[in-house]
XYZ file of C-alpha atoms in Angstrom:
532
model
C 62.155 17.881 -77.398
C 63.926 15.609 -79.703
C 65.854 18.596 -81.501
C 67.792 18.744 -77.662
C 71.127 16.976 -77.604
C 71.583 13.867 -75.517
C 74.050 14.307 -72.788
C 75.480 10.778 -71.147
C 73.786 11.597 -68.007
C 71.683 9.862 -65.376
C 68.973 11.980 -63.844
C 67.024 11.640 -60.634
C 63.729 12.582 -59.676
C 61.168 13.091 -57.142
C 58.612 14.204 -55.571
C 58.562 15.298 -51.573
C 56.248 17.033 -48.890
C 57.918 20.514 -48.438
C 58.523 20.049 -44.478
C 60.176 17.936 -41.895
C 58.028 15.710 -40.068
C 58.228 17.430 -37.117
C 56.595 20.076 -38.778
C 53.278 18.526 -39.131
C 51.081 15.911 -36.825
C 50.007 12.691 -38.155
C 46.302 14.117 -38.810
C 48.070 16.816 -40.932
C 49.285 16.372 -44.401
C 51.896 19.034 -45.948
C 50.143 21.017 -48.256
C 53.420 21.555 -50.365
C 55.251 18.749 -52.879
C 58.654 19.777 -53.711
C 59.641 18.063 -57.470
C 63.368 18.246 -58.184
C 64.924 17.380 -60.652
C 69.081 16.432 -60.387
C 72.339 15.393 -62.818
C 73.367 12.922 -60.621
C 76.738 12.798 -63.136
C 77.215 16.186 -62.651
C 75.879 16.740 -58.813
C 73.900 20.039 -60.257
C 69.976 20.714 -59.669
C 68.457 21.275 -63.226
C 65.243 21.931 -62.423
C 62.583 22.610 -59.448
C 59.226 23.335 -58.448
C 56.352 23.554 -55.469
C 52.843 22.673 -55.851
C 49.962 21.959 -53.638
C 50.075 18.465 -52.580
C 46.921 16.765 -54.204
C 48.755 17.816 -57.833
C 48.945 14.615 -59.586
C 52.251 13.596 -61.296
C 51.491 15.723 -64.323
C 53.498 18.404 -62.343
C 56.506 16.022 -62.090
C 56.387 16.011 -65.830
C 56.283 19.918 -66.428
C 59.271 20.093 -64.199
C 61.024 17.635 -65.825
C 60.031 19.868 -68.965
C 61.696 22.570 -68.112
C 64.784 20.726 -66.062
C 65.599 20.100 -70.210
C 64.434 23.221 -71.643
C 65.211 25.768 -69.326
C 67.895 24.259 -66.461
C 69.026 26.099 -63.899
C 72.318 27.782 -64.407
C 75.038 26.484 -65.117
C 73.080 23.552 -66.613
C 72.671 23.732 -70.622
C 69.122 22.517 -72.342
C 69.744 18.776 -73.231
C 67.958 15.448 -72.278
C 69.264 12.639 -70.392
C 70.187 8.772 -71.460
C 68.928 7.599 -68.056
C 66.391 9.016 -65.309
C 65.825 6.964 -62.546
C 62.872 7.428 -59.697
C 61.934 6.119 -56.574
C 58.367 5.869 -56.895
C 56.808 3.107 -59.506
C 53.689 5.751 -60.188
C 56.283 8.049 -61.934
C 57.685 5.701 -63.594
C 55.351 4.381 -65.539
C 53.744 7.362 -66.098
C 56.814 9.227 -67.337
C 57.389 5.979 -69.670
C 54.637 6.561 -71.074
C 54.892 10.159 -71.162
C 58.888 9.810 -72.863
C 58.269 7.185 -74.686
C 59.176 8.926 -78.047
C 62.430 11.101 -76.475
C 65.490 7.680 -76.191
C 64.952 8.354 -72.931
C 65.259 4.816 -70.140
C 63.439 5.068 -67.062
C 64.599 3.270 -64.227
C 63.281 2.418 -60.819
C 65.625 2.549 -57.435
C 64.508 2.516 -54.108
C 67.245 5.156 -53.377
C 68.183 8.029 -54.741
C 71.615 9.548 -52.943
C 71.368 13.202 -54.293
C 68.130 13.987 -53.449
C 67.849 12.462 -50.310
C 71.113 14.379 -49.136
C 69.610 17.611 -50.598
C 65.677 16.910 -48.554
C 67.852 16.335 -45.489
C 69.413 19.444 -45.870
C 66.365 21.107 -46.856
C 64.369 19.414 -43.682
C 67.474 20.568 -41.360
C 66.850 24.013 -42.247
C 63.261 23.970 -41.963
C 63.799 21.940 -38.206
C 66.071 25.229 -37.849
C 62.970 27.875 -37.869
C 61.111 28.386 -35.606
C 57.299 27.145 -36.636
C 54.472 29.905 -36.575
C 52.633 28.142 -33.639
C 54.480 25.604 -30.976
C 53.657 22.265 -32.199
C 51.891 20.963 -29.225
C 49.043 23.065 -29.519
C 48.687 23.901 -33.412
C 46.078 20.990 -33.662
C 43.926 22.527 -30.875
C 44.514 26.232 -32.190
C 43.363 25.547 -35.615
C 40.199 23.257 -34.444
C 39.357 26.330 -32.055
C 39.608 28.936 -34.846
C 37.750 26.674 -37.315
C 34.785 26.497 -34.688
C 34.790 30.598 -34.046
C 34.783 30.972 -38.196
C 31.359 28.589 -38.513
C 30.183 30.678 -35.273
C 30.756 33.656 -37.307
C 30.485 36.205 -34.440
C 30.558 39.321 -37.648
C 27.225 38.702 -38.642
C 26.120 40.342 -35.460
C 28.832 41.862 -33.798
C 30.455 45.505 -35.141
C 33.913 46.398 -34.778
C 33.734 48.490 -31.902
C 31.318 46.102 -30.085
C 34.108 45.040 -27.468
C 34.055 41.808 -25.299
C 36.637 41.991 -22.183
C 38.001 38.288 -21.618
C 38.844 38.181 -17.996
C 41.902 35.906 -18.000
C 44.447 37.074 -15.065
C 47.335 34.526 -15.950
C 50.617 34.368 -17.817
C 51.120 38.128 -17.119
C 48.001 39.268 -18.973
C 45.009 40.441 -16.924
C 42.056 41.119 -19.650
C 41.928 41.284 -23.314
C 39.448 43.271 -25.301
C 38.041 41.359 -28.370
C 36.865 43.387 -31.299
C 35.566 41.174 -34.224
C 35.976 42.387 -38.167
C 34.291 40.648 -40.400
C 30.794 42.571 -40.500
C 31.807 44.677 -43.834
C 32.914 41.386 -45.593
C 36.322 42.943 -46.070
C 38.557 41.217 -43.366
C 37.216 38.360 -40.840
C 39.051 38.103 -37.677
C 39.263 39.139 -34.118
C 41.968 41.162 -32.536
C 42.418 41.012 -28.511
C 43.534 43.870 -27.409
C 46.002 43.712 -24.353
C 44.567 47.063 -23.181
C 41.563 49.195 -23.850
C 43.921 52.234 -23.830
C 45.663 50.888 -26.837
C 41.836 50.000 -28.173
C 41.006 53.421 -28.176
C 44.869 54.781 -29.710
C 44.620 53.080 -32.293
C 40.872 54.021 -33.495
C 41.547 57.811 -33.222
C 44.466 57.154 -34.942
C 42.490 55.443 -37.794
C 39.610 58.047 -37.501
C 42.667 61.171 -37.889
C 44.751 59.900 -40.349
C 42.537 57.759 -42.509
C 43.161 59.704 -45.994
C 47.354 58.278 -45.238
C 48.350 55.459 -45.726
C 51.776 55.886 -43.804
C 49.860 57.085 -40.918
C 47.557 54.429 -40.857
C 50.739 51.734 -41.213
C 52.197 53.339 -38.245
C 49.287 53.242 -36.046
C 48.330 49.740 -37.146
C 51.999 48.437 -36.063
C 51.473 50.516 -32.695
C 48.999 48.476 -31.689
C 49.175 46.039 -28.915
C 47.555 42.962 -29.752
C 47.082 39.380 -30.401
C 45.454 38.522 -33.703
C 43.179 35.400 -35.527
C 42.758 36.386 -39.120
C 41.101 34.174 -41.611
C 42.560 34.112 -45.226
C 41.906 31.689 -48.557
C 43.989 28.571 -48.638
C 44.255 29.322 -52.344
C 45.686 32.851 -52.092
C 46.681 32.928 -55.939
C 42.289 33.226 -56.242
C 42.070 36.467 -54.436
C 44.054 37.772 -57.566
C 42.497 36.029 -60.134
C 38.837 36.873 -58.667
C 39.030 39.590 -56.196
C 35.213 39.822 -55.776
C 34.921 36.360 -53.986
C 34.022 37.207 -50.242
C 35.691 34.521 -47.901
C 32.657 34.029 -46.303
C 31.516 32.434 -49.616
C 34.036 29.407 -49.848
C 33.867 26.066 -48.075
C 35.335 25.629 -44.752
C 38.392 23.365 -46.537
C 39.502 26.713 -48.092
C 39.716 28.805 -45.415
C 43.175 28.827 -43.027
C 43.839 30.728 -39.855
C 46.305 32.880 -39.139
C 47.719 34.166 -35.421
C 50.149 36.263 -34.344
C 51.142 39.273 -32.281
C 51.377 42.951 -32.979
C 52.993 44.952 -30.590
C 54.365 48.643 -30.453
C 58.129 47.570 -29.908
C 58.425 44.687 -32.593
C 55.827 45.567 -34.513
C 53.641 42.739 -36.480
C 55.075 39.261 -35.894
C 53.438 36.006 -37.192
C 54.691 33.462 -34.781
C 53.151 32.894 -31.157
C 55.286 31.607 -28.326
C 54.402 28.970 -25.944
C 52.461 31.326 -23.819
C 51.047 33.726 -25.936
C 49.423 30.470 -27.832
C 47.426 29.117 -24.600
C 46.405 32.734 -23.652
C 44.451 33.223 -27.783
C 43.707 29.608 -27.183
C 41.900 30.201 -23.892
C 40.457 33.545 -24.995
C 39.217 32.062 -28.316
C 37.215 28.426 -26.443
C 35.790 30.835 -23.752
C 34.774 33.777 -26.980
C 32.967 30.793 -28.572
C 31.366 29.430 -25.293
C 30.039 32.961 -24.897
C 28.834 33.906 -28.222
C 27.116 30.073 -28.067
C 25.186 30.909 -25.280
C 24.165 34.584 -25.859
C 23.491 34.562 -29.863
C 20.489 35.434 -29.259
C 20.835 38.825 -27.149
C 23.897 39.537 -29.178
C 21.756 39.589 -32.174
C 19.627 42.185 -30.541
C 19.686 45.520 -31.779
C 20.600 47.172 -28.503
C 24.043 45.665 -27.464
C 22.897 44.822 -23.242
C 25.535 43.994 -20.647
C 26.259 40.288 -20.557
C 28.978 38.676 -18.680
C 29.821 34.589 -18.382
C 32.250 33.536 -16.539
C 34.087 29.672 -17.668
C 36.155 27.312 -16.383
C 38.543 26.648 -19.622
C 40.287 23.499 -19.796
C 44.296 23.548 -20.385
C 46.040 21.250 -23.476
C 48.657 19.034 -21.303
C 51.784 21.136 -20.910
C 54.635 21.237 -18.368
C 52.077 23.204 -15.928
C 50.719 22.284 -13.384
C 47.534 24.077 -13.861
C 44.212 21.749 -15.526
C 41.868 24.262 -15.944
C 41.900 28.296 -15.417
C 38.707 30.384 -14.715
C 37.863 33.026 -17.367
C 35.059 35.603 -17.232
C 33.459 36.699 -20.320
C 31.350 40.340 -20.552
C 30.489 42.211 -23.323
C 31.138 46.337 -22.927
C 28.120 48.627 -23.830
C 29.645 51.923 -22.162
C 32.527 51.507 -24.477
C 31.063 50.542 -27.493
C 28.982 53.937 -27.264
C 32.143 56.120 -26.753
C 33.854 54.105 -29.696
C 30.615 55.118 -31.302
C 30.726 58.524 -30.442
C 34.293 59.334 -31.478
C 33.331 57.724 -34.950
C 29.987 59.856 -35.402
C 32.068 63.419 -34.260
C 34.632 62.812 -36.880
C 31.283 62.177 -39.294
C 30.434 65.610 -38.156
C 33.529 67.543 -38.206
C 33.811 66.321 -42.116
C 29.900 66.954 -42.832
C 30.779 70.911 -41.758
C 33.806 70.626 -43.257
C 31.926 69.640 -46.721
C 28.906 72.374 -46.125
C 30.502 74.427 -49.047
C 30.618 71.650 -51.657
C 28.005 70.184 -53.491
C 26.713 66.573 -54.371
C 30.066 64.624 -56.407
C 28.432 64.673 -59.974
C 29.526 61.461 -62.589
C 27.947 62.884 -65.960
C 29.781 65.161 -66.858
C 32.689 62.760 -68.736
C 31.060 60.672 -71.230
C 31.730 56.986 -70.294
C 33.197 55.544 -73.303
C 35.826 58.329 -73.288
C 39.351 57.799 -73.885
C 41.330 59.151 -70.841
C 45.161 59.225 -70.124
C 47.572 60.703 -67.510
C 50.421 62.862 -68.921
C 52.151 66.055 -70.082
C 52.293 68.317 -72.603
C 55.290 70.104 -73.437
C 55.886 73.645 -73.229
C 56.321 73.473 -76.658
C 52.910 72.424 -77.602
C 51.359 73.952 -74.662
C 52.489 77.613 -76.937
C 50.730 76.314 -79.862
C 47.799 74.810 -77.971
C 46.862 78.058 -76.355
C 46.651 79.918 -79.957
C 44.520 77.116 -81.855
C 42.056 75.655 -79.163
C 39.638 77.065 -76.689
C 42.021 78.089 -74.171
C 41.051 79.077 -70.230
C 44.663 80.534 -68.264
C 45.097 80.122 -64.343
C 47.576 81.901 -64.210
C 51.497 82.319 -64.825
C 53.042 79.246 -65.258
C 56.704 78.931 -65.088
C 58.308 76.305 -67.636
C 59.912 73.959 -65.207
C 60.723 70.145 -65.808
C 59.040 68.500 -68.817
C 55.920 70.535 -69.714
C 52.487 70.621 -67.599
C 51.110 67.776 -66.429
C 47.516 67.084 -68.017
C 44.197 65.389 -68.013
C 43.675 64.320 -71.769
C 39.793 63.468 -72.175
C 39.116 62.288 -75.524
C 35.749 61.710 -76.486
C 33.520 62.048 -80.151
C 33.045 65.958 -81.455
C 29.575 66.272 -80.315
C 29.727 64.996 -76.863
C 33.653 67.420 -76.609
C 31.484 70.292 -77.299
C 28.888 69.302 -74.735
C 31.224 68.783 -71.869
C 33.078 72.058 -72.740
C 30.076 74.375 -72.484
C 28.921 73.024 -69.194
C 32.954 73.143 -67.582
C 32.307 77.130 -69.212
C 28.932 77.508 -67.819
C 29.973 76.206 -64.462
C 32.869 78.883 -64.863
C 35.866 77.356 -65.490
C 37.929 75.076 -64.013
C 39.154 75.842 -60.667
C 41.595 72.809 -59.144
C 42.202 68.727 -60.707
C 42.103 66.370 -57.499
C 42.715 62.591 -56.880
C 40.644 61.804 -53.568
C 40.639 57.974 -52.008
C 37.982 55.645 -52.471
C 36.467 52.701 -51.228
C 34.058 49.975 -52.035
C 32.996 48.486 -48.675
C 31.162 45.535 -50.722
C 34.755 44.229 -52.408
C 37.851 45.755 -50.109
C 39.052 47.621 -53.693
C 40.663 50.653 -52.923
C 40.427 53.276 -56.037
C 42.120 56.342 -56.467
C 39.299 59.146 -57.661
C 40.058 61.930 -60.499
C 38.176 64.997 -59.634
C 37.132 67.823 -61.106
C 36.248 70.749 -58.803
C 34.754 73.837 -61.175
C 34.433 77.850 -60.478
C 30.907 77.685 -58.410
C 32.049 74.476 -56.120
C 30.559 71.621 -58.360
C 32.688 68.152 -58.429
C 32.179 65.980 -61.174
C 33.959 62.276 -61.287
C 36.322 61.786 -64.487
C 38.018 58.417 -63.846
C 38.019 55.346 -60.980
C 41.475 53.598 -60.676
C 42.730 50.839 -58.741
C 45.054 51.523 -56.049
C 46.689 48.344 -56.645
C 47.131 49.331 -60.519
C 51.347 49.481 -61.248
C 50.244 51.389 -64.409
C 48.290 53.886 -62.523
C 50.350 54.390 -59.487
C 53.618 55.305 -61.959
C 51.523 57.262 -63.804
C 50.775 59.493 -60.482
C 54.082 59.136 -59.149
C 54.886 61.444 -62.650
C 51.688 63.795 -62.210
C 52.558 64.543 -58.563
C 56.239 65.243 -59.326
C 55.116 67.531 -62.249
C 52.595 69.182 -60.281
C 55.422 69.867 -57.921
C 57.576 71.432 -60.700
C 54.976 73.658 -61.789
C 54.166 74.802 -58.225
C 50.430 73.439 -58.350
C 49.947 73.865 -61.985
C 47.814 71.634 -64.022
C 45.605 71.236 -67.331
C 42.366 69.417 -68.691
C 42.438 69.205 -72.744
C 39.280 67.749 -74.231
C 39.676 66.423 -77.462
C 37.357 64.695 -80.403
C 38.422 61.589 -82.452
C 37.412 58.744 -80.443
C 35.969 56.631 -83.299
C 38.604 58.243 -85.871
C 42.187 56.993 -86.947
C 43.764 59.075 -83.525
C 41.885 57.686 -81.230
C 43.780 57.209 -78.363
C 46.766 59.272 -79.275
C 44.748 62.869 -80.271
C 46.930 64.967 -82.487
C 46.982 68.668 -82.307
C 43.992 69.184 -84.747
C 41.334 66.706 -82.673
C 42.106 68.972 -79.340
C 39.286 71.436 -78.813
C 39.896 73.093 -75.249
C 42.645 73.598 -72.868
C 41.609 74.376 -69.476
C 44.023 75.159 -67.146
C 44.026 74.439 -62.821
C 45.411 74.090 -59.957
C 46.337 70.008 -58.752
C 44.657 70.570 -54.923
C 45.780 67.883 -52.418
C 42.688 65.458 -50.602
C 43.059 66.653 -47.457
C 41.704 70.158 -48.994
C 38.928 68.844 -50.494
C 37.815 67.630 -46.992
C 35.944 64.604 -48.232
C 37.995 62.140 -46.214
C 37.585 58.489 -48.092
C 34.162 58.470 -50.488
C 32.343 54.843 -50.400
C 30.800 53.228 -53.426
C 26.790 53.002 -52.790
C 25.393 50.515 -54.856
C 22.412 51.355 -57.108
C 19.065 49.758 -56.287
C 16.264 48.929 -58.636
C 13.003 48.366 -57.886
């Protein structure tokens, strides 16, 4: 740091909650700092960042860091003669910190710049409207808090639907369906109607192998929403196998909003949308409080409650509003039903294909996504083990393959059972799910002559590597009109492992690319293995 040059320049710093203070009640803290860094000589920003409140002023120093290092533009990298700060933590800390840099650090109990740049930041944020009115955003959050330690998923399924009589600000009864039960999402949606109830599950039951589909009949839905998500969203990344229902209640924060088939999904509620999820949500939790017992039963009875809800003070007139609670057996069975026929219509649909086999592809096998040109295709044909499919037509790059590379002994092995099995008849990538985690994978297939599928590689939907990769194999696949290949190749443990060369390939077999939908499988779930 000392190797910067020293500009004649006073600096100011500090650190301030990232909202107005009409933005939060005086039992709420922000949960953002802003630290900024300014030339007050030059009236330029140099350097800014957010962090989560409880940060100590280590952070201050970091951005102070990189305010010398790495300004913003136009600012150069240099240090300062002078910083001054409003807060006598920071500076004694940063004197101790800058002690070795020539650096003075001043104390004032004003500092002109910044202040004029929070106010403009606060005047914007004043500007937006906040996700929930402020009036009841206390109540809404304590109310959702008290429905998550209820946790209503740990005995109610999805299409177990409570109707919430409410008959006030133009809505007459929602229909609460509670996620949560898989461990994948946790929430309840309130349906404004059971008509769009049922849309939207035959949509999800018809078009659950696309993901457009299933976009478009999510944001056709009619709905009010409480989701529950990780205060800490940067963990979900870093550990995606953390189930929310495994943190401490300080890590978990509601969400609301309102999805509707005109606007779509919008994350702010309005003063009366907020009082109608607020009175559906106290009079959910009065019901599930006093019928957690026969809701726990395996037979799902007719129950109904009806409440007298208190109202939050508001410009109304009205103190309290009657709301009858009853839980909807005759509908939970036709939900049921329409789930178990599509079960059906895909069992017949799958009578002609056998069990989905994973030995086939050794597991420590090398495998890659990619083409061979038409070039080497020629001289791959004459020198390997080579199965045709047919006439290909040289179009675009070369033909998109499956490379499986693998030692000699085990290439040989997988070879004569793809031969005994007849060949290969079609490469697929089918959708996948593990219920236990929410991952989403994206299967590779291999379907041979007599009907058997055999598993050659899981990957992660979310994987940028992966979904480029099959951006290029569909495109090919296109070019070729269908056309495809599978080379196995030895050299795993040799010098070419990972990048085969001519001599380590040992078979060419080539196939048709068949789309999902043809397969008929629909979405396959991960089963986990039990030992006894």
């Amino acid at each position: 740091m000392k190797k910067l040059p020293q500009i004649p320049s006073v600096w100011e710093g500090d650190r301030r909650p990232l909202s107005s203070p009409s933005q939060y009640s005086r039992t709420q803290s922000p949960r953002e700092n802003a630290f900024l860094w300014v030339d007050y000589s030059q009236g330029i920003v140099r350097g800014m960042d957010v962090v989560a409140s409880e940060i100590g002023p280590e952070a201050i120093v970091r951005t102070l860091m990189q305010a010398m290092e790495h300004p913003q533009s136009p600012a150069r990298p240099a240090r300062p003669q002078r910083i001054v700060v409003k807060d006598r933590e920071i500076q004694f800390y940063l004197r101790g910190v800058l002690q070795d840099l020539d650096i003075a650090i001043d104390y004032a109990p004003e500092l002109p710049l910044i202040d004029e740049l929070f106010r403009g930041f606060a005047d914007i944020l004043d500007s937006q409207t906040p996700d929930l009115p402020p009036q009841y955003a206390q109540i809404l959050r304590e109310k959702a808090f008290a429905i998550w330690q209820a946790a209503p998923w740990e005995f109610l399924e999805e299409q177990q639907i409570l109707s919430i009589e409410i008959n006030k600000w133009d809505v007459g009864t929602l229909y609460a369906s509670v996620m949560g039960m898989l461990g994948m999402e946790y929430g309840i949606l309130f349906y404004r109607s059971e008509e769009s109830l049922k849309q939207f599950r035959a949509a999800v039951l018809t078009n659950e192998e696309s993901t457009e589909h299933l976009e478009e009949a999510f944001l056709k839905q009619d709905c009010l929403f409480l989701t529950f998500e990780s205060v800490d969203e940067t963990s979900e990344d870093e550990d995606e196998e953390d189930d929310l229902a495994d943190l401490p209640l300080s890590e978990i924060d509601p969400t609301f909003g309102n999805i509707h088939p005109l606007e779509g999904l919008r994350s702010v509620l309005y003063d009366e949308e907020a009082l109608v999820i607020l009175v559906a949500i106290e009079s959910l939790s009065r019901f599930i409080r006093d019928h957690r017992r026969q809701l726990h039963e395996d037979i799902f009875s007719s129950l109904s409650r009806r409440y007298r809800i208190s109202l939050p003070q508001s410009e109304e007139s009205t103190k309290s509003l009657p709301v009858t609670v009853s839980t909807m057996p005759q509908l939970a069975t036709e939900l049921e039903e329409m789930a178990s026929f599509d079960l059906d219509e895909q069992e017949i649909d799958n009578a002609d294909f056998q069990p989905l086999q994973d030995d086939l592809i050794p597991e420590d096998s090398f495998l890659s996504l990619g083409v061979v040109s038409w070039e080497m295709l020629e001289s791959l044909r004459k020198g390997v083990s080579y199965h045709a499919a047919g006439e290909i037509k040289q179009v675009g790059d070369g033909l998109p393959v499956i490379l499986i590379q693998t030692s000699r002994p085990k290439a040989k092995t997988v070879i004569e059972r793809i031969e005994a099995a007849g060949g290969l008849r079609a490469i697929c990538f089918n959708p996948g799910a593990d219920p236990f985690d929410g991952d989403r994978y994206d299967l590779g297939l291999l379907q041979t002559q007599n009907g058997e599928l055999f598993l050659f590689g899981e990957f992660l939907d979310a994987d940028p590597i992966h979904v480029e990769a099959r951006k290029k194999w569909n495109q090919r696949c296109k070019n070729t009109k269908g056309y495809c290949g599978l080379i196995i190749a030895k050299g795993l443990t040799g010098a070419s492992r990972g990048n085969p060369q001519l001599k380590d390939m040992m078979a060419l077999f080539e196939a048709r690319s068949l789309p999902p939908k043809d397969l008929g499988l629909g979405t396959l779930q991960l089963m986990p293995e039990l030992k006894f």
